[in-house]
Each structure stands twice: as C-alpha cells, then as structure tokens.
C-alpha cells in the first residue's frame, strides 16, 4: 500500500483545478467544474504567494480588453500564466519564518533562477577568481550591474571578458582595489562614488589564507588587514551610498573556522586592547591562527553592522561558503595545495561555494531580517563568541581607533 508513504507530489493539483496569481502576487486556485476559487491549496491547505520582479527577460503586458499576459523576450514566447508561479512559496507568518529551499548541493545560478536583478548595483571584492568570480558572474548574468573590485587587474579583465562572452549585454565593470593598502581602499571608494551609481549590495568576499608573516605598507599584519580592517574601512567609506540606496545588503564571507579563534582573542577585550593579538609581530605569528581570528572578526563585524545600520535600511549577513574548496586561497604553501587537491573530489564546486553568498545577497526570504549567519543557504548558529555583544563592541571600537591612527583625521 502506498497510502502511508510521503511523496513529492503533494503540491500537485487534482483534475479540474488551476493555479493562478492575482495582481498582488497572491496565488489562488480555480476549480473549473464548480466554477469556484479559493486561496488555499485544495490538497495541502497552504497559502502561497509570488513576490519580486519577473524573471530576467520577461514582461507583463495588458491587452486592449484588459487581459493580462506575459512575454518572454528571450525565447520569443507569450503565455497567460505568470512565470513566477514556478517559484511560488508558502506565505510567511513573520519576518523570521523562512524555510530552507536550497542546500549544500545548490549552485548560485539555481539560487538566482527566475530572478531579474536589472537596476541593482553590486560590488564584489576579490571577484577575479574562485567563489568571488562565480558570485560576480552569476549576479551579472541576471541583469545586475556588477563591479569587480580586484587587486589583479589583468585577471579581473579576463574574467570580465569571459562574462561578456557568455552574455554580451551583461553589465560588468572593473575597479582596482588592493586591500593591503588603505590608500587603495579610499581610491576605490572615490572611484565608485564618481560613477554616481547607487549601491544595493556590497559583498566582502576577498581574503588571504595560509600566508607567511608579512607587514603591509600601513604597518599591519597582512591577514588581519586584508580579511578584516580594509573591509571595515571600505564599508565606512561607502556607508552613505548604501543608506541612500536602501533597502541594501552587506554580505561578509567568513568561515566555519571562526569558531577556532585563538584563546587570547577574547582576553584582550577584558583589560586593554592589544595590537599584538590581531596584528601580531613575526615571532608571535601563526598563519592558521591569524586566518581563524580574522574570520571571527568577519562574523562579529557583520553582526555589529546590522545592529548599527538596520534602522537605515541596510542589513548585513555573514556566511561559510564551504570547506577546503579548490580556490586560490591555498596557493601560498605546497602543503596546503596538496591537502586541498586531495579533498577536491569531496568538496563543493565554485558554483556551489558561491550559492550561500548569492542567497544572502538577493534572497527575498531574507527581506526584513539581518545579523544572521548562514551555511549551505541555511541560517545556522555561529560560535558563542561571535554572539558576544561585548566582544563585537570592543572589535568595532578597536578597528575605529586603529584606522584613526593609520589615516589622516580629515579623511576619517
């Protein structure tokens, strides 16, 4: 007997029923036999709705007799069925009522399927390779104007050309950004402001991993500056663009390794701030420790950002993209390259790695919420330390103080 088995077809409509959408985006159900309509699904009893823009390339039109129809300009087809019906979701009872639609196997393009991001302006740092490239590519292929903020301009322009070859009408720009130089961060922000564009999504993706100890020209340890402080500065410089473009989002790419921070990371907030902890000298440096600490900074930073800017329409998220994916992060030591190569068959692809970033950046299920941490497109509980309000406040004050010391007061 099959009656006790769950199937994937519970949402299928019985014979004579049809699914439709009203002008407000609410889904209703018409029974052609009884000539009646209702809001609830005739089998599941659920209420559904569609939201947001039509898929990329679609247009809603109205005939002379008032009939609404939809034109797919890409495939040159016309239909009376709202294409968003394919993406209808159960109606939420609260802002935090969202279910997991995607998982570890989902790709960024699947997350974006059916979305039209035309008119959105997006910055992706570190967009010339790996997850950053797939993030920028996926968003650009769905109509947004994407700015690739990269240190390696040659690589960035090659990636830009690849996207334009795939879709000639894509809007992709390249602006130089070297996070190891605070001056470059300021120059990037000034260049972006000169475009006069709004800024709807800022994706802080760039990072370094496993590098030997190195001091930047600003006198700070490289991992700390690139992975945290330079992005902190970038948000400060572009804050007004985000606020004026609200609703806007900031997405900070962190890592599950944020839970493996060094024990003295938390200690420095209790007495006095020590630069040696987050930007240590060579004799105290460990590449893994520096990376893990910087990833905790990412989660704390995203939490603080959401707390400070949500009243002005800017929400922030942090996330883990995946474990030991075959990105350029491992390029600095042969042992890391070997380990990453060995586990490559068992890890996510770059498209899968970009899925959670893209989900946090554009998912309509996250409208009205923020300050959350995601893994595999699912809201997860981060480490206890990343939820420590005292630690988040101390990091914010420390970052502010450090930047005031490193740049001129009139620039801050």
GROMACS .gro file of C-alpha atoms in nm:
model
  412
    1UNK     CA    1   0.000   0.000   0.000
    2UNK     CA    2   0.118   0.349  -0.085
    3UNK     CA    3  -0.110   0.549   0.139
    4UNK     CA    4   0.142   0.567   0.421
    5UNK     CA    5   0.427   0.695   0.206
    6UNK     CA    6   0.522   1.058   0.165
    7UNK     CA    7   0.561   1.166  -0.194
    8UNK     CA    8   0.698   1.470  -0.373
    9UNK     CA    9   0.364   1.525  -0.545
   10UNK     CA   10   0.152   1.660  -0.261
   11UNK     CA   11   0.150   2.002  -0.427
   12UNK     CA   12   0.010   1.860  -0.749
   13UNK     CA   13  -0.339   1.987  -0.822
   14UNK     CA   14  -0.633   1.747  -0.862
   15UNK     CA   15  -0.805   1.729  -1.202
   16UNK     CA   16  -1.012   2.035  -1.295
   17UNK     CA   17  -0.808   2.268  -1.069
   18UNK     CA   18  -0.586   2.552  -1.197
   19UNK     CA   19  -0.330   2.769  -1.017
   20UNK     CA   20  -0.340   3.143  -1.080
   21UNK     CA   21  -0.190   3.467  -0.944
   22UNK     CA   22  -0.371   3.794  -0.876
   23UNK     CA   23  -0.218   4.137  -0.929
   24UNK     CA   24  -0.099   4.147  -0.567
   25UNK     CA   25   0.106   3.831  -0.615
   26UNK     CA   26  -0.122   3.605  -0.410
   27UNK     CA   27  -0.179   3.257  -0.550
   28UNK     CA   28  -0.537   3.135  -0.579
   29UNK     CA   29  -0.694   2.816  -0.707
   30UNK     CA   30  -0.979   2.789  -0.959
   31UNK     CA   31  -1.199   2.482  -0.993
   32UNK     CA   32  -1.335   2.462  -1.349
   33UNK     CA   33  -1.607   2.213  -1.253
   34UNK     CA   34  -1.760   2.408  -0.966
   35UNK     CA   35  -1.664   2.750  -1.106
   36UNK     CA   36  -1.530   2.846  -0.763
   37UNK     CA   37  -1.199   2.992  -0.645
   38UNK     CA   38  -1.016   2.972  -0.314
   39UNK     CA   39  -0.691   3.092  -0.154
   40UNK     CA   40  -0.588   2.759  -0.002
   41UNK     CA   41  -0.429   2.476  -0.198
   42UNK     CA   42  -0.705   2.210  -0.244
   43UNK     CA   43  -0.473   1.931  -0.119
   44UNK     CA   44  -0.223   2.083   0.127
   45UNK     CA   45  -0.436   2.371   0.254
   46UNK     CA   46  -0.134   2.602   0.225
   47UNK     CA   47  -0.146   2.961   0.112
   48UNK     CA   48   0.120   3.073  -0.136
   49UNK     CA   49   0.241   3.390  -0.295
   50UNK     CA   50   0.486   3.509  -0.556
   51UNK     CA   51   0.698   3.817  -0.499
   52UNK     CA   52   0.954   4.040  -0.658
   53UNK     CA   53   1.027   4.110  -1.019
   54UNK     CA   54   0.952   3.890  -1.318
   55UNK     CA   55   1.231   3.658  -1.433
   56UNK     CA   56   1.504   3.812  -1.644
   57UNK     CA   57   1.374   3.885  -1.997
   58UNK     CA   58   1.003   3.869  -1.910
   59UNK     CA   59   0.745   4.148  -1.939
   60UNK     CA   60   0.388   4.174  -1.815
   61UNK     CA   61   0.152   4.323  -2.073
   62UNK     CA   62  -0.218   4.403  -2.094
   63UNK     CA   63  -0.437   4.364  -2.399
   64UNK     CA   64  -0.699   4.611  -2.516
   65UNK     CA   65  -0.968   4.402  -2.347
   66UNK     CA   66  -0.781   4.416  -2.014
   67UNK     CA   67  -0.641   4.065  -2.037
   68UNK     CA   68  -0.302   4.027  -1.869
   69UNK     CA   69  -0.039   3.820  -2.049
   70UNK     CA   70   0.335   3.764  -2.020
   71UNK     CA   71   0.602   3.790  -2.289
   72UNK     CA   72   0.932   3.602  -2.274
   73UNK     CA   73   1.152   3.823  -2.493
   74UNK     CA   74   1.449   3.585  -2.475
   75UNK     CA   75   1.261   3.282  -2.611
   76UNK     CA   76   1.002   3.484  -2.804
   77UNK     CA   77   0.705   3.322  -2.630
   78UNK     CA   78   0.378   3.450  -2.487
   79UNK     CA   79   0.171   3.298  -2.208
   80UNK     CA   80  -0.120   3.386  -1.982
   81UNK     CA   81   0.047   3.214  -1.684
   82UNK     CA   82   0.260   3.426  -1.453
   83UNK     CA   83   0.612   3.275  -1.481
   84UNK     CA   84   0.670   3.345  -1.114
   85UNK     CA   85   0.428   3.064  -1.029
   86UNK     CA   86   0.720   2.826  -1.067
   87UNK     CA   87   0.881   2.999  -0.768
   88UNK     CA   88   0.572   3.046  -0.550
   89UNK     CA   89   0.644   2.999  -0.179
   90UNK     CA   90   0.435   2.940   0.129
   91UNK     CA   91   0.320   3.268   0.276
   92UNK     CA   92   0.526   3.370   0.581
   93UNK     CA   93   0.362   3.439   0.914
   94UNK     CA   94   0.657   3.651   1.035
   95UNK     CA   95   0.983   3.801   0.907
   96UNK     CA   96   1.182   3.513   1.055
   97UNK     CA   97   0.953   3.244   0.914
   98UNK     CA   98   1.157   3.114   0.623
   99UNK     CA   99   1.232   2.756   0.529
  100UNK     CA  100   1.540   2.612   0.365
  101UNK     CA  101   1.484   2.600  -0.008
  102UNK     CA  102   1.847   2.536  -0.105
  103UNK     CA  103   2.124   2.324   0.045
  104UNK     CA  104   2.491   2.223   0.009
  105UNK     CA  105   2.434   2.091  -0.341
  106UNK     CA  106   2.267   2.407  -0.471
  107UNK     CA  107   2.453   2.639  -0.707
  108UNK     CA  108   2.450   3.016  -0.727
  109UNK     CA  109   2.268   3.000  -1.061
  110UNK     CA  110   1.999   2.779  -0.909
  111UNK     CA  111   1.951   3.029  -0.626
  112UNK     CA  112   1.911   3.303  -0.887
  113UNK     CA  113   1.688   3.103  -1.122
  114UNK     CA  114   1.397   3.317  -1.231
  115UNK     CA  115   1.533   3.638  -1.079
  116UNK     CA  116   1.575   3.966  -1.267
  117UNK     CA  117   1.826   4.193  -1.093
  118UNK     CA  118   1.811   4.469  -1.351
  119UNK     CA  119   1.868   4.805  -1.184
  120UNK     CA  120   2.064   4.659  -0.890
  121UNK     CA  121   2.423   4.769  -0.835
  122UNK     CA  122   2.660   4.524  -0.671
  123UNK     CA  123   3.025   4.533  -0.560
  124UNK     CA  124   3.215   4.206  -0.515
  125UNK     CA  125   3.566   4.221  -0.370
  126UNK     CA  126   3.808   3.956  -0.490
  127UNK     CA  127   3.589   3.883  -0.793
  128UNK     CA  128   3.866   3.770  -1.026
  129UNK     CA  129   3.888   3.408  -0.908
  130UNK     CA  130   3.713   3.123  -0.730
  131UNK     CA  131   3.397   3.192  -0.536
  132UNK     CA  132   3.421   3.566  -0.595
  133UNK     CA  133   3.422   3.517  -0.972
  134UNK     CA  134   3.125   3.280  -0.967
  135UNK     CA  135   2.940   3.523  -0.741
  136UNK     CA  136   3.002   3.817  -0.974
  137UNK     CA  137   2.930   3.609  -1.286
  138UNK     CA  138   2.603   3.466  -1.155
  139UNK     CA  139   2.468   3.803  -1.045
  140UNK     CA  140   2.576   3.976  -1.368
  141UNK     CA  141   2.405   3.708  -1.580
  142UNK     CA  142   2.078   3.803  -1.408
  143UNK     CA  143   2.083   4.170  -1.501
  144UNK     CA  144   2.262   4.350  -1.217
  145UNK     CA  145   2.545   4.595  -1.272
  146UNK     CA  146   2.844   4.428  -1.106
  147UNK     CA  147   3.168   4.600  -1.008
  148UNK     CA  148   3.460   4.361  -0.975
  149UNK     CA  149   3.683   4.509  -0.705
  150UNK     CA  150   4.019   4.340  -0.760
  151UNK     CA  151   4.390   4.383  -0.700
  152UNK     CA  152   4.497   4.185  -1.011
  153UNK     CA  153   4.356   4.391  -1.296
  154UNK     CA  154   4.481   4.160  -1.570
  155UNK     CA  155   4.296   3.866  -1.418
  156UNK     CA  156   3.989   4.081  -1.348
  157UNK     CA  157   3.965   4.200  -1.709
  158UNK     CA  158   4.000   3.840  -1.830
  159UNK     CA  159   3.709   3.742  -1.604
  160UNK     CA  160   3.508   4.040  -1.726
  161UNK     CA  161   3.566   3.932  -2.087
  162UNK     CA  162   3.456   3.577  -2.005
  163UNK     CA  163   3.127   3.702  -1.860
  164UNK     CA  164   3.064   3.930  -2.158
  165UNK     CA  165   3.139   3.644  -2.396
  166UNK     CA  166   2.875   3.438  -2.217
  167UNK     CA  167   2.624   3.724  -2.219
  168UNK     CA  168   2.715   4.026  -2.430
  169UNK     CA  169   2.463   4.254  -2.262
  170UNK     CA  170   2.590   4.185  -1.910
  171UNK     CA  171   2.694   4.494  -1.714
  172UNK     CA  172   3.034   4.427  -1.559
  173UNK     CA  173   3.292   4.687  -1.458
  174UNK     CA  174   3.639   4.653  -1.307
  175UNK     CA  175   3.783   4.895  -1.050
  176UNK     CA  176   4.119   4.843  -0.884
  177UNK     CA  177   4.117   4.758  -0.513
  178UNK     CA  178   4.418   4.645  -0.311
  179UNK     CA  179   4.305   4.565   0.042
  180UNK     CA  180   4.666   4.554   0.158
  181UNK     CA  181   4.682   4.932   0.107
  182UNK     CA  182   4.435   5.155   0.290
  183UNK     CA  183   4.509   5.427   0.036
  184UNK     CA  184   4.384   5.195  -0.238
  185UNK     CA  185   4.063   5.131  -0.043
  186UNK     CA  186   3.998   5.504  -0.029
  187UNK     CA  187   4.079   5.543  -0.401
  188UNK     CA  188   3.838   5.263  -0.488
  189UNK     CA  189   3.558   5.423  -0.286
  190UNK     CA  190   3.622   5.760  -0.450
  191UNK     CA  191   3.618   5.599  -0.796
  192UNK     CA  192   3.288   5.428  -0.723
  193UNK     CA  193   3.133   5.749  -0.592
  194UNK     CA  194   3.235   5.930  -0.911
  195UNK     CA  195   3.016   5.692  -1.114
  196UNK     CA  196   2.709   5.834  -0.942
  197UNK     CA  197   2.568   5.484  -0.907
  198UNK     CA  198   2.363   5.362  -0.612
  199UNK     CA  199   2.487   5.061  -0.415
  200UNK     CA  200   2.237   4.792  -0.329
  201UNK     CA  201   2.465   4.500  -0.241
  202UNK     CA  202   2.821   4.504  -0.108
  203UNK     CA  203   2.982   4.159  -0.099
  204UNK     CA  204   3.301   4.142   0.108
  205UNK     CA  205   3.449   3.824  -0.039
  206UNK     CA  206   3.824   3.882  -0.076
  207UNK     CA  207   4.056   3.711   0.172
  208UNK     CA  208   4.404   3.564   0.213
  209UNK     CA  209   4.487   3.233   0.380
  210UNK     CA  210   4.798   3.049   0.488
  211UNK     CA  211   5.041   3.327   0.401
  212UNK     CA  212   5.377   3.378   0.574
  213UNK     CA  213   5.407   3.675   0.805
  214UNK     CA  214   5.411   4.000   0.613
  215UNK     CA  215   5.354   4.360   0.710
  216UNK     CA  216   5.152   4.591   0.487
  217UNK     CA  217   5.265   4.942   0.397
  218UNK     CA  218   5.022   5.057   0.666
  219UNK     CA  219   5.224   4.876   0.932
  220UNK     CA  220   4.977   4.594   0.999
  221UNK     CA  221   4.992   4.217   0.963
  222UNK     CA  222   4.861   4.122   0.618
  223UNK     CA  223   4.591   3.869   0.707
  224UNK     CA  224   4.427   4.096   0.962
  225UNK     CA  225   4.426   4.397   0.730
  226UNK     CA  226   4.306   4.220   0.415
  227UNK     CA  227   4.046   3.996   0.577
  228UNK     CA  228   3.900   4.248   0.822
  229UNK     CA  229   4.029   4.602   0.865
  230UNK     CA  230   4.033   4.705   0.497
  231UNK     CA  231   3.677   4.579   0.453
  232UNK     CA  232   3.578   4.766   0.770
  233UNK     CA  233   3.723   5.080   0.613
  234UNK     CA  234   3.550   5.013   0.280
  235UNK     CA  235   3.208   4.990   0.444
  236UNK     CA  236   3.275   5.315   0.630
  237UNK     CA  237   3.361   5.492   0.303
  238UNK     CA  238   3.056   5.355   0.115
  239UNK     CA  239   2.809   5.377   0.400
  240UNK     CA  240   2.621   5.675   0.260
  241UNK     CA  241   2.583   5.507  -0.080
  242UNK     CA  242   2.432   5.203   0.089
  243UNK     CA  243   2.195   5.405   0.306
  244UNK     CA  244   2.075   5.621   0.018
  245UNK     CA  245   2.012   5.306  -0.189
  246UNK     CA  246   1.819   5.124   0.085
  247UNK     CA  247   1.699   4.860   0.110
  248UNK     CA  248   2.058   4.741   0.078
  249UNK     CA  249   2.264   4.446   0.200
  250UNK     CA  250   2.619   4.381   0.311
  251UNK     CA  251   2.739   4.021   0.284
  252UNK     CA  252   3.057   3.919   0.467
  253UNK     CA  253   3.217   3.591   0.359
  254UNK     CA  254   3.354   3.429   0.675
  255UNK     CA  255   3.425   3.063   0.754
  256UNK     CA  256   3.333   2.790   0.999
  257UNK     CA  257   3.689   2.828   1.125
  258UNK     CA  258   3.572   3.144   1.304
  259UNK     CA  259   3.494   2.908   1.593
  260UNK     CA  260   3.864   2.809   1.615
  261UNK     CA  261   3.990   3.152   1.718
  262UNK     CA  262   4.292   3.181   1.949
  263UNK     CA  263   4.215   3.185   2.325
  264UNK     CA  264   4.365   3.531   2.381
  265UNK     CA  265   4.141   3.686   2.115
  266UNK     CA  266   3.868   3.728   2.373
  267UNK     CA  267   4.106   3.820   2.655
  268UNK     CA  268   4.214   4.148   2.501
  269UNK     CA  269   3.867   4.296   2.543
  270UNK     CA  270   3.869   4.244   2.917
  271UNK     CA  271   4.163   4.467   3.006
  272UNK     CA  272   4.330   4.663   2.728
  273UNK     CA  273   4.331   4.633   2.353
  274UNK     CA  274   4.648   4.469   2.225
  275UNK     CA  275   4.750   4.512   1.864
  276UNK     CA  276   4.972   4.205   1.904
  277UNK     CA  277   4.665   3.984   1.925
  278UNK     CA  278   4.503   4.068   1.591
  279UNK     CA  279   4.808   4.204   1.409
  280UNK     CA  280   5.094   4.009   1.570
  281UNK     CA  281   5.468   4.053   1.509
  282UNK     CA  282   5.656   3.781   1.324
  283UNK     CA  283   5.765   3.588   1.633
  284UNK     CA  284   5.403   3.552   1.752
  285UNK     CA  285   5.254   3.477   1.410
  286UNK     CA  286   5.070   3.161   1.304
  287UNK     CA  287   4.904   3.162   0.963
  288UNK     CA  288   4.610   2.942   1.071
  289UNK     CA  289   4.558   3.137   1.390
  290UNK     CA  290   4.563   3.467   1.201
  291UNK     CA  291   4.309   3.335   0.949
  292UNK     CA  292   4.074   3.193   1.214
  293UNK     CA  293   4.086   3.515   1.416
  294UNK     CA  294   4.011   3.722   1.106
  295UNK     CA  295   3.710   3.502   1.027
  296UNK     CA  296   3.573   3.562   1.377
  297UNK     CA  297   3.622   3.934   1.310
  298UNK     CA  298   3.406   3.888   0.998
  299UNK     CA  299   3.111   3.741   1.189
  300UNK     CA  300   3.137   3.998   1.470
  301UNK     CA  301   3.163   4.278   1.212
  302UNK     CA  302   2.854   4.164   1.022
  303UNK     CA  303   2.657   4.139   1.347
  304UNK     CA  304   2.763   4.490   1.451
  305UNK     CA  305   2.688   4.634   1.108
  306UNK     CA  306   2.335   4.503   1.114
  307UNK     CA  307   2.282   4.639   1.463
  308UNK     CA  308   2.403   4.986   1.361
  309UNK     CA  309   2.254   5.023   1.012
  310UNK     CA  310   1.929   4.827   1.009
  311UNK     CA  311   1.735   5.135   1.117
  312UNK     CA  312   1.851   5.298   0.794
  313UNK     CA  313   1.753   5.008   0.571
  314UNK     CA  314   2.089   4.831   0.544
  315UNK     CA  315   2.101   4.468   0.660
  316UNK     CA  316   2.410   4.250   0.700
  317UNK     CA  317   2.484   3.879   0.690
  318UNK     CA  318   2.788   3.656   0.733
  319UNK     CA  319   2.839   3.307   0.596
  320UNK     CA  320   3.052   2.999   0.546
  321UNK     CA  321   3.092   2.916   0.174
  322UNK     CA  322   3.228   2.561   0.210
  323UNK     CA  323   3.521   2.355   0.333
  324UNK     CA  324   3.860   2.338   0.159
  325UNK     CA  325   3.733   2.417  -0.189
  326UNK     CA  326   3.979   2.433  -0.475
  327UNK     CA  327   4.023   2.810  -0.475
  328UNK     CA  328   4.340   3.018  -0.498
  329UNK     CA  329   4.339   3.058  -0.118
  330UNK     CA  330   4.575   2.761  -0.083
  331UNK     CA  331   4.836   2.892  -0.326
  332UNK     CA  332   5.086   3.017  -0.067
  333UNK     CA  333   5.223   2.681   0.058
  334UNK     CA  334   5.272   2.349  -0.120
  335UNK     CA  335   5.127   2.152   0.174
  336UNK     CA  336   4.802   2.347   0.163
  337UNK     CA  337   4.787   2.300  -0.214
  338UNK     CA  338   4.834   1.925  -0.167
  339UNK     CA  339   4.569   1.897   0.104
  340UNK     CA  340   4.317   2.100  -0.098
  341UNK     CA  341   4.389   1.887  -0.406
  342UNK     CA  342   4.336   1.561  -0.215
  343UNK     CA  343   3.995   1.662  -0.084
  344UNK     CA  344   3.881   1.830  -0.405
  345UNK     CA  345   3.658   1.537  -0.519
  346UNK     CA  346   3.465   1.563  -0.193
  347UNK     CA  347   3.417   1.940  -0.171
  348UNK     CA  348   3.187   2.190  -0.335
  349UNK     CA  349   3.236   2.332  -0.681
  350UNK     CA  350   3.291   2.706  -0.714
  351UNK     CA  351   2.926   2.746  -0.822
  352UNK     CA  352   2.813   2.562  -0.512
  353UNK     CA  353   3.051   2.765  -0.297
  354UNK     CA  354   2.900   3.089  -0.427
  355UNK     CA  355   2.543   2.979  -0.360
  356UNK     CA  356   2.526   3.089   0.004
  357UNK     CA  357   2.683   3.426  -0.078
  358UNK     CA  358   2.428   3.486  -0.351
  359UNK     CA  359   2.145   3.364  -0.128
  360UNK     CA  360   2.237   3.615   0.142
  361UNK     CA  361   2.272   3.890  -0.118
  362UNK     CA  362   1.942   3.854  -0.304
  363UNK     CA  363   1.703   3.610  -0.137
  364UNK     CA  364   1.363   3.767  -0.089
  365UNK     CA  365   1.310   3.526   0.203
  366UNK     CA  366   1.558   3.742   0.397
  367UNK     CA  367   1.375   4.070   0.346
  368UNK     CA  368   1.335   4.241   0.681
  369UNK     CA  369   1.592   4.032   0.869
  370UNK     CA  370   1.967   4.054   0.923
  371UNK     CA  371   2.258   3.990   1.155
  372UNK     CA  372   2.237   3.618   1.076
  373UNK     CA  373   2.500   3.357   0.990
  374UNK     CA  374   2.446   3.111   0.704
  375UNK     CA  375   2.594   2.781   0.590
  376UNK     CA  376   2.464   2.581   0.292
  377UNK     CA  377   2.198   2.850   0.235
  378UNK     CA  378   2.061   2.777   0.580
  379UNK     CA  379   2.053   3.004   0.884
  380UNK     CA  380   2.283   2.849   1.146
  381UNK     CA  381   2.401   2.927   1.496
  382UNK     CA  382   2.757   3.065   1.485
  383UNK     CA  383   3.006   3.024   1.769
  384UNK     CA  384   2.914   3.163   2.110
  385UNK     CA  385   3.197   3.417   2.090
  386UNK     CA  386   3.060   3.560   1.766
  387UNK     CA  387   2.737   3.642   1.952
  388UNK     CA  388   2.921   3.819   2.235
  389UNK     CA  389   2.797   4.180   2.230
  390UNK     CA  390   3.091   4.297   2.442
  391UNK     CA  391   3.340   4.138   2.206
  392UNK     CA  392   3.166   4.283   1.899
  393UNK     CA  393   3.164   4.630   2.054
  394UNK     CA  394   3.530   4.606   2.151
  395UNK     CA  395   3.630   4.497   1.800
  396UNK     CA  396   3.436   4.785   1.646
  397UNK     CA  397   3.599   5.041   1.875
  398UNK     CA  398   3.942   4.888   1.820
  399UNK     CA  399   3.901   4.894   1.439
  400UNK     CA  400   3.784   5.255   1.453
  401UNK     CA  401   4.076   5.358   1.673
  402UNK     CA  402   4.327   5.177   1.455
  403UNK     CA  403   4.204   5.344   1.137
  404UNK     CA  404   4.213   5.684   1.301
  405UNK     CA  405   4.579   5.621   1.378
  406UNK     CA  406   4.663   5.498   1.028
  407UNK     CA  407   4.492   5.764   0.819
  408UNK     CA  408   4.462   6.142   0.840
  409UNK     CA  409   4.185   6.278   1.057
  410UNK     CA  410   4.031   6.479   0.775
  411UNK     CA  411   3.999   6.158   0.570
  412UNK     CA  412   3.823   5.981   0.858
   0.00000   0.00000   0.00000
